[in-house]
Amino acid sequence: MSKKIDVAVVGASGLVGGELLGLLEARKFPVGRFLPFNSGRTAAFVAFKGKKHLCRKPVFSELKKADLVFFVSTDEVSGRFAKKLAGSGVWCIDDSSRFRLDKNVPLVIPEVNAAALESGGRLIAGPNCTLTGAAVALHGIHKKFKILELRIATYQAVSGAGKGALKQLEAELLYYFKHGRVPELKGRKFPRAIAFNLFPQVGGFDGNGTSVEEAKVSAELKKIWTSPGLRISSTAVRVPVLRGHSLSVWARTSRPWTLASLRAALAATPGLQFFGNPYKYPTPLDVVKTSGVKAGRLRAAETSPKEFQLWIVSDNLYKGAALNSVEIAEYLLDRGLLVAPARVRVF
Ligand SMILES: NC(=O)c1ccc[n+]([C@@H]2O[C@H](COP(=O)([O-])OP(=O)(O)OC[C@H]3O[C@@H](n4cnc5c(N)ncnc54)[C@H](OP(=O)(O)O)[C@@H]3O)[C@@H](O)[C@H]2O)c1
């Protein structure tokens, strides 16, 4: 058995891909051969372990050379390759939304539901970056007091929509400082201007006026917590923050609590840094490139008995995507599930 894992990254030239490479290197993941891929539309080089690597367009025969493939590109690309690769023995960790709700694919945040990784399937999905904060921060309280209803307002960073979205913000800011007004750019990534603005739309709307992001928050959180009866209402809002998604949450529980018991549950929640001092709280700038989730401003809500409020922030590119995927891979590795087979290599 080789101890090195041959790793492919599909979407290596993207925002999540860039963070993923940095994390694999910084956390000393035992990468053997490294295979980066991009759309192939432009020649892109990525740096990994002191070397520059040219990204190529993914094809099945090349991806199959890897022991582990991280998918950080698009739903379409994941759909084209991931299930087939997993079926042929390659481990696939997918950050797109393509398989998150597939009943045969575990949707995993290791500190919340690592047990789902023992199911044996080689395709694993990582959740949407917005609900990750709530899934981690409220998990301990949910186990102890059973959350029945969640109301969530999100404040989502521009980087959550990829590098094209950051370019839109940058172009609008440059225009503003030159011309004194925010432009209506042609072919922009977002439906509205984002510089000095915000809008309650993340993704398209369905027939009921619910956005794609709001639907994901609800469906994926229920799956991760295995709580189909949980009721969730959210409004997803894009804000001109570069990095770090924030959530304002109202949660109503089944069992009674005191603020002291909620504080104790939050302090003991894995992956969460809880600000017990009611006058201190995390902001997006505080979570950039930090692991885990931060929360503060815990208080009882006036609207309903057994309802409390919490402010939650996490780095969408780290815990919301790249870090969570690397943690899944590390979990598989630590338990001897992810091993490179001894084989004759024909490269
Ligand atoms: N951004 C976040 O906070 C976040 C959080 C959770 C999950 N995700 C998910 O992670 C994935 C990547 O997001 P991102 O923000 O990193 O996007 P991004 O910055 O736009 O990067 C997208 C990457 O995918 C590549 N790509 C696009 N089309 C491709 C194709 N047909 N074949 C191969 N590669 C292709 C791009 O290559 P080029 O450079 O050639 O265009 C680029 O490397 C998405 O599925 C997203 O939903 C993102």
CSV table of C-alpha atoms and ligand atoms in Angstrom, one decimal:
chain,number,residue,atom,x,y,z
A,1,MET,CA,0.0,0.0,0.0
A,2,SER,CA,1.3,3.5,-0.8
A,3,LYS,CA,0.9,6.1,1.9
A,4,LYS,CA,0.5,8.9,-0.6
A,5,ILE,CA,-2.9,9.8,-2.1
A,6,ASP,CA,-3.1,10.9,-5.7
A,7,VAL,CA,-5.3,13.9,-5.7
A,8,ALA,CA,-7.2,15.6,-8.5
A,9,VAL,CA,-8.9,19.0,-8.1
A,10,VAL,CA,-11.5,19.9,-10.6
A,11,GLY,CA,-11.9,23.7,-10.4
A,12,ALA,CA,-8.4,24.3,-9.1
A,13,SER,CA,-8.3,27.8,-10.6
A,14,GLY,CA,-11.4,29.0,-8.8
A,15,LEU,CA,-11.9,30.6,-5.4
A,16,VAL,CA,-12.7,27.4,-3.5
A,17,GLY,CA,-10.0,25.5,-5.5
A,18,GLY,CA,-7.4,28.0,-4.5
A,19,GLU,CA,-8.2,27.7,-0.8
A,20,LEU,CA,-8.3,23.9,-1.2
A,21,LEU,CA,-4.8,23.7,-2.5
A,22,GLY,CA,-3.5,26.0,0.2
A,23,LEU,CA,-5.2,23.9,2.9
A,24,LEU,CA,-4.0,20.5,1.5
A,25,GLU,CA,-0.5,22.0,1.6
A,26,ALA,CA,-0.7,23.7,5.0
A,27,ARG,CA,-2.3,20.7,6.7
A,28,LYS,CA,0.2,18.3,5.1
A,29,PHE,CA,-2.3,16.1,3.4
A,30,PRO,CA,-0.2,13.3,1.9
A,31,VAL,CA,-0.7,14.2,-1.7
A,32,GLY,CA,1.2,12.0,-4.1
A,33,ARG,CA,0.5,12.9,-7.8
A,34,PHE,CA,-1.3,16.2,-8.1
A,35,LEU,CA,-3.8,16.7,-11.0
A,36,PRO,CA,-5.4,20.1,-11.3
A,37,PHE,CA,-8.3,20.8,-13.8
A,38,ASN,CA,-10.2,23.9,-14.9
A,39,SER,CA,-12.6,24.6,-17.7
A,40,GLY,CA,-9.9,24.6,-20.3
A,41,ARG,CA,-11.3,27.9,-21.6
A,42,THR,CA,-8.1,29.8,-20.6
A,43,ALA,CA,-4.6,28.5,-19.7
A,44,ALA,CA,-4.4,28.6,-15.9
A,45,PHE,CA,-1.5,27.7,-13.8
A,46,VAL,CA,-1.9,26.9,-10.1
A,47,ALA,CA,0.9,26.8,-7.5
A,48,PHE,CA,1.1,23.7,-5.3
A,49,LYS,CA,4.1,22.6,-3.1
A,50,GLY,CA,6.4,25.1,-4.7
A,51,LYS,CA,5.7,24.1,-8.3
A,52,LYS,CA,3.5,25.6,-11.0
A,53,HIS,CA,1.0,23.2,-12.5
A,54,LEU,CA,-1.0,23.7,-15.7
A,55,CYS,CA,-4.7,23.0,-15.3
A,56,ARG,CA,-6.3,20.8,-17.9
A,57,LYS,CA,-9.9,20.2,-19.1
A,58,PRO,CA,-11.2,17.2,-17.1
A,59,VAL,CA,-11.7,13.9,-19.0
A,60,PHE,CA,-12.8,10.7,-17.3
A,61,SER,CA,-9.6,8.7,-18.2
A,62,GLU,CA,-7.4,11.4,-16.5
A,63,LEU,CA,-9.6,11.8,-13.4
A,64,LYS,CA,-9.6,8.0,-12.9
A,65,LYS,CA,-5.8,8.2,-12.3
A,66,ALA,CA,-6.5,9.8,-9.0
A,67,ASP,CA,-7.4,8.1,-5.7
A,68,LEU,CA,-9.4,11.2,-4.6
A,69,VAL,CA,-11.1,13.9,-6.7
A,70,PHE,CA,-12.3,17.2,-5.2
A,71,PHE,CA,-15.0,18.7,-7.3
A,72,VAL,CA,-15.1,22.5,-6.8
A,73,SER,CA,-16.3,23.6,-10.2
A,74,THR,CA,-20.0,23.4,-11.3
A,75,ASP,CA,-23.0,21.2,-10.8
A,76,GLU,CA,-22.8,20.1,-14.5
A,77,VAL,CA,-19.2,18.9,-14.2
A,78,SER,CA,-19.9,17.0,-11.0
A,79,GLY,CA,-22.9,15.4,-12.6
A,80,ARG,CA,-20.8,14.4,-15.6
A,81,PHE,CA,-18.1,12.6,-13.6
A,82,ALA,CA,-18.5,12.1,-9.9
A,83,LYS,CA,-21.0,9.2,-9.7
A,84,LYS,CA,-19.2,7.3,-12.5
A,85,LEU,CA,-15.8,7.8,-10.8
A,86,ALA,CA,-17.1,6.8,-7.4
A,87,GLY,CA,-18.6,3.7,-9.0
A,88,SER,CA,-15.1,2.8,-10.4
A,89,GLY,CA,-13.5,3.1,-7.0
A,90,VAL,CA,-12.3,6.7,-6.9
A,91,TRP,CA,-13.2,8.8,-3.8
A,92,CYS,CA,-15.1,12.0,-4.8
A,93,ILE,CA,-15.8,14.9,-2.5
A,94,ASP,CA,-18.2,17.3,-4.2
A,95,ASP,CA,-18.7,20.9,-3.2
A,96,SER,CA,-21.3,21.6,-5.8
A,97,SER,CA,-25.0,21.2,-5.1
A,98,ARG,CA,-25.4,18.4,-7.7
A,99,PHE,CA,-25.7,15.4,-5.3
A,100,ARG,CA,-26.4,17.0,-1.9
A,101,LEU,CA,-30.0,15.8,-1.8
A,102,ASP,CA,-29.4,12.4,-3.4
A,103,LYS,CA,-30.5,9.9,-0.8
A,104,ASN,CA,-27.6,7.6,-1.7
A,105,VAL,CA,-25.0,10.4,-1.1
A,106,PRO,CA,-24.0,11.4,2.4
A,107,LEU,CA,-24.1,15.2,3.0
A,108,VAL,CA,-21.4,15.8,5.6
A,109,ILE,CA,-20.0,18.2,8.0
A,110,PRO,CA,-17.6,16.0,10.0
A,111,GLU,CA,-18.2,17.6,13.4
A,112,VAL,CA,-22.0,17.2,13.0
A,113,ASN,CA,-22.6,13.9,11.1
A,114,ALA,CA,-19.3,12.2,10.5
A,115,ALA,CA,-21.1,8.8,11.0
A,116,ALA,CA,-22.7,9.3,7.6
A,117,LEU,CA,-19.3,8.7,6.1
A,118,GLU,CA,-19.3,5.1,7.2
A,119,SER,CA,-22.1,4.3,4.7
A,120,GLY,CA,-19.5,2.9,2.3
A,121,GLY,CA,-20.3,5.1,-0.7
A,122,ARG,CA,-17.3,6.8,-2.3
A,123,LEU,CA,-19.2,10.0,-3.4
A,124,ILE,CA,-19.6,12.5,-0.5
A,125,ALA,CA,-21.2,15.9,-0.8
A,126,GLY,CA,-20.3,19.0,1.2
A,127,PRO,CA,-23.1,21.3,2.1
A,128,ASN,CA,-24.0,24.8,1.0
A,129,CYS,CA,-21.8,27.5,2.6
A,130,THR,CA,-24.7,29.4,4.2
A,131,LEU,CA,-26.3,26.7,6.2
A,132,THR,CA,-23.0,25.3,7.4
A,133,GLY,CA,-22.8,28.1,10.1
A,134,ALA,CA,-26.2,27.2,11.4
A,135,ALA,CA,-25.7,23.4,11.1
A,136,VAL,CA,-22.5,23.6,13.2
A,137,ALA,CA,-23.4,26.3,15.7
A,138,LEU,CA,-26.9,25.0,16.6
A,139,HIS,CA,-26.2,21.3,16.5
A,140,GLY,CA,-25.5,20.9,20.2
A,141,ILE,CA,-28.6,22.9,21.2
A,142,HIS,CA,-30.7,20.9,18.7
A,143,LYS,CA,-29.5,17.6,20.2
A,144,LYS,CA,-30.3,18.8,23.8
A,145,PHE,CA,-33.4,21.0,23.4
A,146,LYS,CA,-34.8,19.9,19.9
A,147,ILE,CA,-35.2,22.9,17.6
A,148,LEU,CA,-38.7,22.9,16.1
A,149,GLU,CA,-38.6,26.1,14.1
A,150,LEU,CA,-35.7,28.2,12.7
A,151,ARG,CA,-36.0,31.7,11.2
A,152,ILE,CA,-32.9,32.8,9.4
A,153,ALA,CA,-31.8,36.1,7.8
A,154,THR,CA,-28.5,35.7,5.9
A,155,TYR,CA,-25.9,38.3,5.0
A,156,GLN,CA,-23.9,36.5,2.3
A,157,ALA,CA,-20.5,37.6,1.0
A,158,VAL,CA,-19.7,38.2,-2.6
A,159,SER,CA,-17.1,35.4,-2.8
A,160,GLY,CA,-19.9,32.9,-2.2
A,161,ALA,CA,-20.8,33.3,-5.9
A,162,GLY,CA,-17.2,32.7,-7.2
A,163,LYS,CA,-14.5,34.7,-8.8
A,164,GLY,CA,-16.8,36.3,-11.4
A,165,ALA,CA,-18.8,37.9,-8.6
A,166,LEU,CA,-15.7,39.4,-7.1
A,167,LYS,CA,-14.8,40.9,-10.5
A,168,GLN,CA,-18.2,42.5,-10.6
A,169,LEU,CA,-17.8,44.2,-7.2
A,170,GLU,CA,-14.3,45.3,-8.2
A,171,ALA,CA,-15.4,46.8,-11.5
A,172,GLU,CA,-18.3,48.6,-9.8
A,173,LEU,CA,-16.1,50.1,-7.2
A,174,LEU,CA,-13.5,51.2,-9.7
A,175,TYR,CA,-16.2,52.8,-11.8
A,176,TYR,CA,-17.7,54.5,-8.7
A,177,PHE,CA,-14.4,56.0,-7.6
A,178,LYS,CA,-13.8,57.3,-11.2
A,179,HIS,CA,-17.3,58.5,-12.1
A,180,GLY,CA,-19.1,59.0,-8.7
A,181,ARG,CA,-21.9,56.5,-9.3
A,182,VAL,CA,-22.4,52.7,-9.3
A,183,PRO,CA,-22.8,51.5,-12.9
A,184,GLU,CA,-25.3,49.0,-14.3
A,185,LEU,CA,-22.6,46.7,-15.8
A,186,LYS,CA,-23.5,44.5,-18.9
A,187,GLY,CA,-23.2,40.7,-18.4
A,188,ARG,CA,-22.7,41.1,-14.6
A,189,LYS,CA,-22.8,38.0,-12.4
A,190,PHE,CA,-25.5,39.3,-10.0
A,191,PRO,CA,-29.0,40.5,-10.8
A,192,ARG,CA,-28.2,43.9,-9.2
A,193,ALA,CA,-25.3,46.1,-8.5
A,194,ILE,CA,-23.5,44.9,-5.3
A,195,ALA,CA,-21.2,47.9,-4.6
A,196,PHE,CA,-22.7,49.9,-1.7
A,197,ASN,CA,-25.9,47.8,-2.1
A,198,LEU,CA,-27.5,44.6,-1.0
A,199,PHE,CA,-30.4,42.5,-2.4
A,200,PRO,CA,-32.7,39.7,-1.1
A,201,GLN,CA,-31.9,37.3,-3.9
A,202,VAL,CA,-29.3,34.5,-3.9
A,203,GLY,CA,-29.9,32.4,-7.0
A,204,GLY,CA,-33.1,32.3,-9.1
A,205,PHE,CA,-36.7,32.2,-7.7
A,206,ASP,CA,-39.1,29.3,-7.8
A,207,GLY,CA,-42.9,29.6,-8.5
A,208,ASN,CA,-43.5,30.5,-4.8
A,209,GLY,CA,-40.9,33.3,-4.7
A,210,THR,CA,-38.4,31.3,-2.8
A,211,SER,CA,-34.8,31.7,-3.9
A,212,VAL,CA,-32.6,28.7,-4.7
A,213,GLU,CA,-30.4,29.5,-1.7
A,214,GLU,CA,-33.4,29.6,0.7
A,215,ALA,CA,-34.5,26.2,-0.6
A,216,LYS,CA,-31.0,24.8,-0.2
A,217,VAL,CA,-30.7,26.1,3.4
A,218,SER,CA,-34.0,24.4,4.3
A,219,ALA,CA,-33.5,21.0,2.5
A,220,GLU,CA,-29.8,20.5,3.3
A,221,LEU,CA,-30.1,21.4,7.0
A,222,LYS,CA,-32.9,18.9,7.5
A,223,LYS,CA,-30.8,16.2,5.8
A,224,ILE,CA,-27.6,16.9,7.8
A,225,TRP,CA,-29.5,16.9,11.1
A,226,THR,CA,-31.8,14.1,10.0
A,227,SER,CA,-34.7,16.2,11.1
A,228,PRO,CA,-37.3,16.2,8.3
A,229,GLY,CA,-39.9,17.7,10.6
A,230,LEU,CA,-37.9,20.8,11.3
A,231,ARG,CA,-39.6,24.0,10.0
A,232,ILE,CA,-37.3,26.6,8.5
A,233,SER,CA,-38.0,30.0,7.0
A,234,SER,CA,-35.2,32.1,5.6
A,235,THR,CA,-34.4,35.2,3.6
A,236,ALA,CA,-31.1,35.0,1.8
A,237,VAL,CA,-29.4,38.4,1.2
A,238,ARG,CA,-26.3,39.2,-0.7
A,239,VAL,CA,-24.2,42.0,0.9
A,240,PRO,CA,-21.0,43.7,-0.3
A,241,VAL,CA,-18.8,41.8,2.1
A,242,LEU,CA,-15.8,40.1,0.4
A,243,ARG,CA,-15.7,36.9,2.5
A,244,GLY,CA,-17.6,35.4,5.4
A,245,HIS,CA,-21.3,34.6,5.6
A,246,SER,CA,-23.3,35.9,8.6
A,247,LEU,CA,-26.7,34.6,9.9
A,248,SER,CA,-29.2,36.2,12.2
A,249,VAL,CA,-31.1,33.2,13.6
A,250,TRP,CA,-34.3,32.8,15.7
A,251,ALA,CA,-34.8,29.3,17.0
A,252,ARG,CA,-37.8,27.8,18.9
A,253,THR,CA,-37.2,24.6,20.8
A,254,SER,CA,-39.4,21.8,22.0
A,255,ARG,CA,-37.8,21.5,25.4
A,256,PRO,CA,-37.4,24.4,27.9
A,257,TRP,CA,-34.0,26.0,28.5
A,258,THR,CA,-32.3,28.8,30.5
A,259,LEU,CA,-29.8,31.1,28.9
A,260,ALA,CA,-27.2,29.5,31.1
A,261,SER,CA,-28.0,26.1,29.7
A,262,LEU,CA,-27.9,27.4,26.1
A,263,ARG,CA,-24.6,29.0,26.8
A,264,ALA,CA,-23.2,25.8,28.2
A,265,ALA,CA,-24.5,23.8,25.1
A,266,LEU,CA,-22.9,26.4,22.7
A,267,ALA,CA,-19.6,26.4,24.6
A,268,ALA,CA,-19.5,22.6,24.3
A,269,THR,CA,-20.4,22.4,20.6
A,270,PRO,CA,-17.6,21.0,18.4
A,271,GLY,CA,-16.3,23.4,15.7
A,272,LEU,CA,-17.9,26.4,17.4
A,273,GLN,CA,-16.3,29.4,19.1
A,274,PHE,CA,-19.0,31.0,21.2
A,275,PHE,CA,-18.7,34.5,22.4
A,276,GLY,CA,-20.3,34.2,25.9
A,277,ASN,CA,-19.7,37.9,26.6
A,278,PRO,CA,-23.0,39.5,25.3
A,279,TYR,CA,-21.2,42.7,24.2
A,280,LYS,CA,-18.7,40.8,22.0
A,281,TYR,CA,-19.5,39.3,18.6
A,282,PRO,CA,-17.8,38.0,15.4
A,283,THR,CA,-17.8,39.8,12.1
A,284,PRO,CA,-16.9,38.6,8.6
A,285,LEU,CA,-13.5,40.1,8.8
A,286,ASP,CA,-12.9,38.1,12.0
A,287,VAL,CA,-13.5,34.8,10.3
A,288,VAL,CA,-11.4,35.1,7.2
A,289,LYS,CA,-9.2,31.9,6.8
A,290,THR,CA,-10.3,30.7,10.2
A,291,SER,CA,-11.5,27.2,10.8
A,292,GLY,CA,-14.8,26.5,12.4
A,293,VAL,CA,-17.8,28.8,13.1
A,294,LYS,CA,-18.2,31.7,15.5
A,295,ALA,CA,-21.3,32.9,17.2
A,296,GLY,CA,-22.4,35.5,19.7
A,297,ARG,CA,-25.3,37.8,20.8
A,298,LEU,CA,-27.3,34.9,22.4
A,299,ARG,CA,-30.5,36.2,23.9
A,300,ALA,CA,-34.1,35.2,24.6
A,301,ALA,CA,-36.5,36.3,21.8
A,302,GLU,CA,-39.6,38.3,22.8
A,303,THR,CA,-41.8,36.8,20.0
A,304,SER,CA,-42.3,33.4,21.5
A,305,PRO,CA,-41.5,31.4,24.6
A,306,LYS,CA,-38.7,28.9,24.2
A,307,GLU,CA,-37.3,31.0,21.3
A,308,PHE,CA,-33.8,32.5,21.3
A,309,GLN,CA,-31.7,34.5,19.0
A,310,LEU,CA,-28.1,34.0,17.9
A,311,TRP,CA,-25.6,35.7,15.5
A,312,ILE,CA,-23.4,33.3,13.5
A,313,VAL,CA,-20.5,33.9,11.2
A,314,SER,CA,-18.3,31.6,9.2
A,315,ASP,CA,-15.8,31.7,6.3
A,316,ASN,CA,-17.8,30.5,3.2
A,317,LEU,CA,-14.6,29.6,1.4
A,318,TYR,CA,-13.1,27.7,4.4
A,319,LYS,CA,-15.6,25.9,6.6
A,320,GLY,CA,-18.3,26.6,4.0
A,321,ALA,CA,-16.4,24.8,1.3
A,322,ALA,CA,-12.6,24.0,1.0
A,323,LEU,CA,-11.9,23.3,4.7
A,324,ASN,CA,-14.9,21.1,5.2
A,325,SER,CA,-13.9,19.0,2.1
A,326,VAL,CA,-10.3,18.6,3.4
A,327,GLU,CA,-11.7,17.7,6.8
A,328,ILE,CA,-13.8,15.0,5.2
A,329,ALA,CA,-10.8,13.6,3.4
A,330,GLU,CA,-8.7,13.7,6.6
A,331,TYR,CA,-11.5,11.8,8.4
A,332,LEU,CA,-11.5,9.1,5.7
A,333,LEU,CA,-7.7,8.9,5.8
A,334,ASP,CA,-7.5,8.7,9.7
A,335,ARG,CA,-9.9,5.8,9.7
A,336,GLY,CA,-8.1,3.9,7.0
A,337,LEU,CA,-11.0,4.3,4.6
A,338,LEU,CA,-9.1,6.4,2.1
A,339,VAL,CA,-6.1,4.4,1.0
A,340,ALA,CA,-4.1,4.4,-2.2
A,341,PRO,CA,-4.3,1.0,-3.8
A,342,ALA,CA,-1.1,-0.7,-4.7
A,343,ARG,CA,-1.1,-0.7,-8.4
A,344,VAL,CA,1.0,-0.4,-11.5
A,345,ARG,CA,1.0,3.2,-12.4
A,346,VAL,CA,0.8,4.0,-16.1
A,347,PHE,CA,1.2,7.8,-16.5
B,1,LIG,N1,-17.6,30.2,-3.3
B,1,LIG,C1,-18.1,29.6,-2.2
B,1,LIG,O1,-18.2,30.2,-1.1
B,1,LIG,C2,-18.6,28.2,-2.2
B,1,LIG,C3,-19.1,27.6,-1.1
B,1,LIG,C4,-19.6,26.3,-1.1
B,1,LIG,C5,-19.6,25.6,-2.3
B,1,LIG,N2,-19.2,26.3,-3.4
B,1,LIG,C6,-19.2,25.5,-4.7
B,1,LIG,O2,-17.9,25.3,-5.1
B,1,LIG,C7,-17.8,25.3,-6.5
B,1,LIG,C8,-16.8,26.3,-7.0
B,1,LIG,O3,-17.1,27.6,-6.5
B,1,LIG,P1,-16.1,28.8,-6.7
B,1,LIG,O4,-16.7,29.9,-5.8
B,1,LIG,O5,-14.7,28.4,-6.5
B,1,LIG,O6,-16.3,29.2,-8.2
B,1,LIG,P2,-15.3,30.0,-9.2
B,1,LIG,O7,-14.4,30.9,-8.4
B,1,LIG,O8,-16.2,30.6,-10.2
B,1,LIG,O9,-14.4,28.8,-9.8
B,1,LIG,C9,-15.0,27.8,-10.6
B,1,LIG,C10,-13.9,26.8,-11.0
B,1,LIG,O10,-14.6,25.8,-11.8
B,1,LIG,C11,-13.9,25.7,-13.1
B,1,LIG,N3,-14.8,25.3,-14.1
B,1,LIG,C12,-15.9,26.0,-14.6
B,1,LIG,N4,-16.4,25.3,-15.6
B,1,LIG,C13,-15.7,24.1,-15.8
B,1,LIG,C14,-15.8,23.0,-16.6
B,1,LIG,N5,-16.7,22.9,-17.6
B,1,LIG,N6,-14.9,22.0,-16.5
B,1,LIG,C15,-13.9,22.1,-15.5
B,1,LIG,N7,-13.8,23.2,-14.7
B,1,LIG,C16,-14.7,24.2,-14.8
B,1,LIG,C17,-13.3,27.1,-13.3
B,1,LIG,O11,-12.3,27.1,-14.3
B,1,LIG,P3,-11.9,28.4,-15.1
B,1,LIG,O12,-10.9,29.1,-14.2
B,1,LIG,O13,-11.3,27.8,-16.3
B,1,LIG,O14,-13.1,29.2,-15.3
B,1,LIG,C18,-12.8,27.4,-11.9
B,1,LIG,O15,-11.6,26.7,-11.6
B,1,LIG,C19,-19.2,25.6,-7.0
B,1,LIG,O16,-19.9,24.4,-7.3
B,1,LIG,C20,-19.9,26.3,-5.8
B,1,LIG,O17,-21.3,26.1,-5.8
B,1,LIG,C21,-18.7,27.5,-3.4
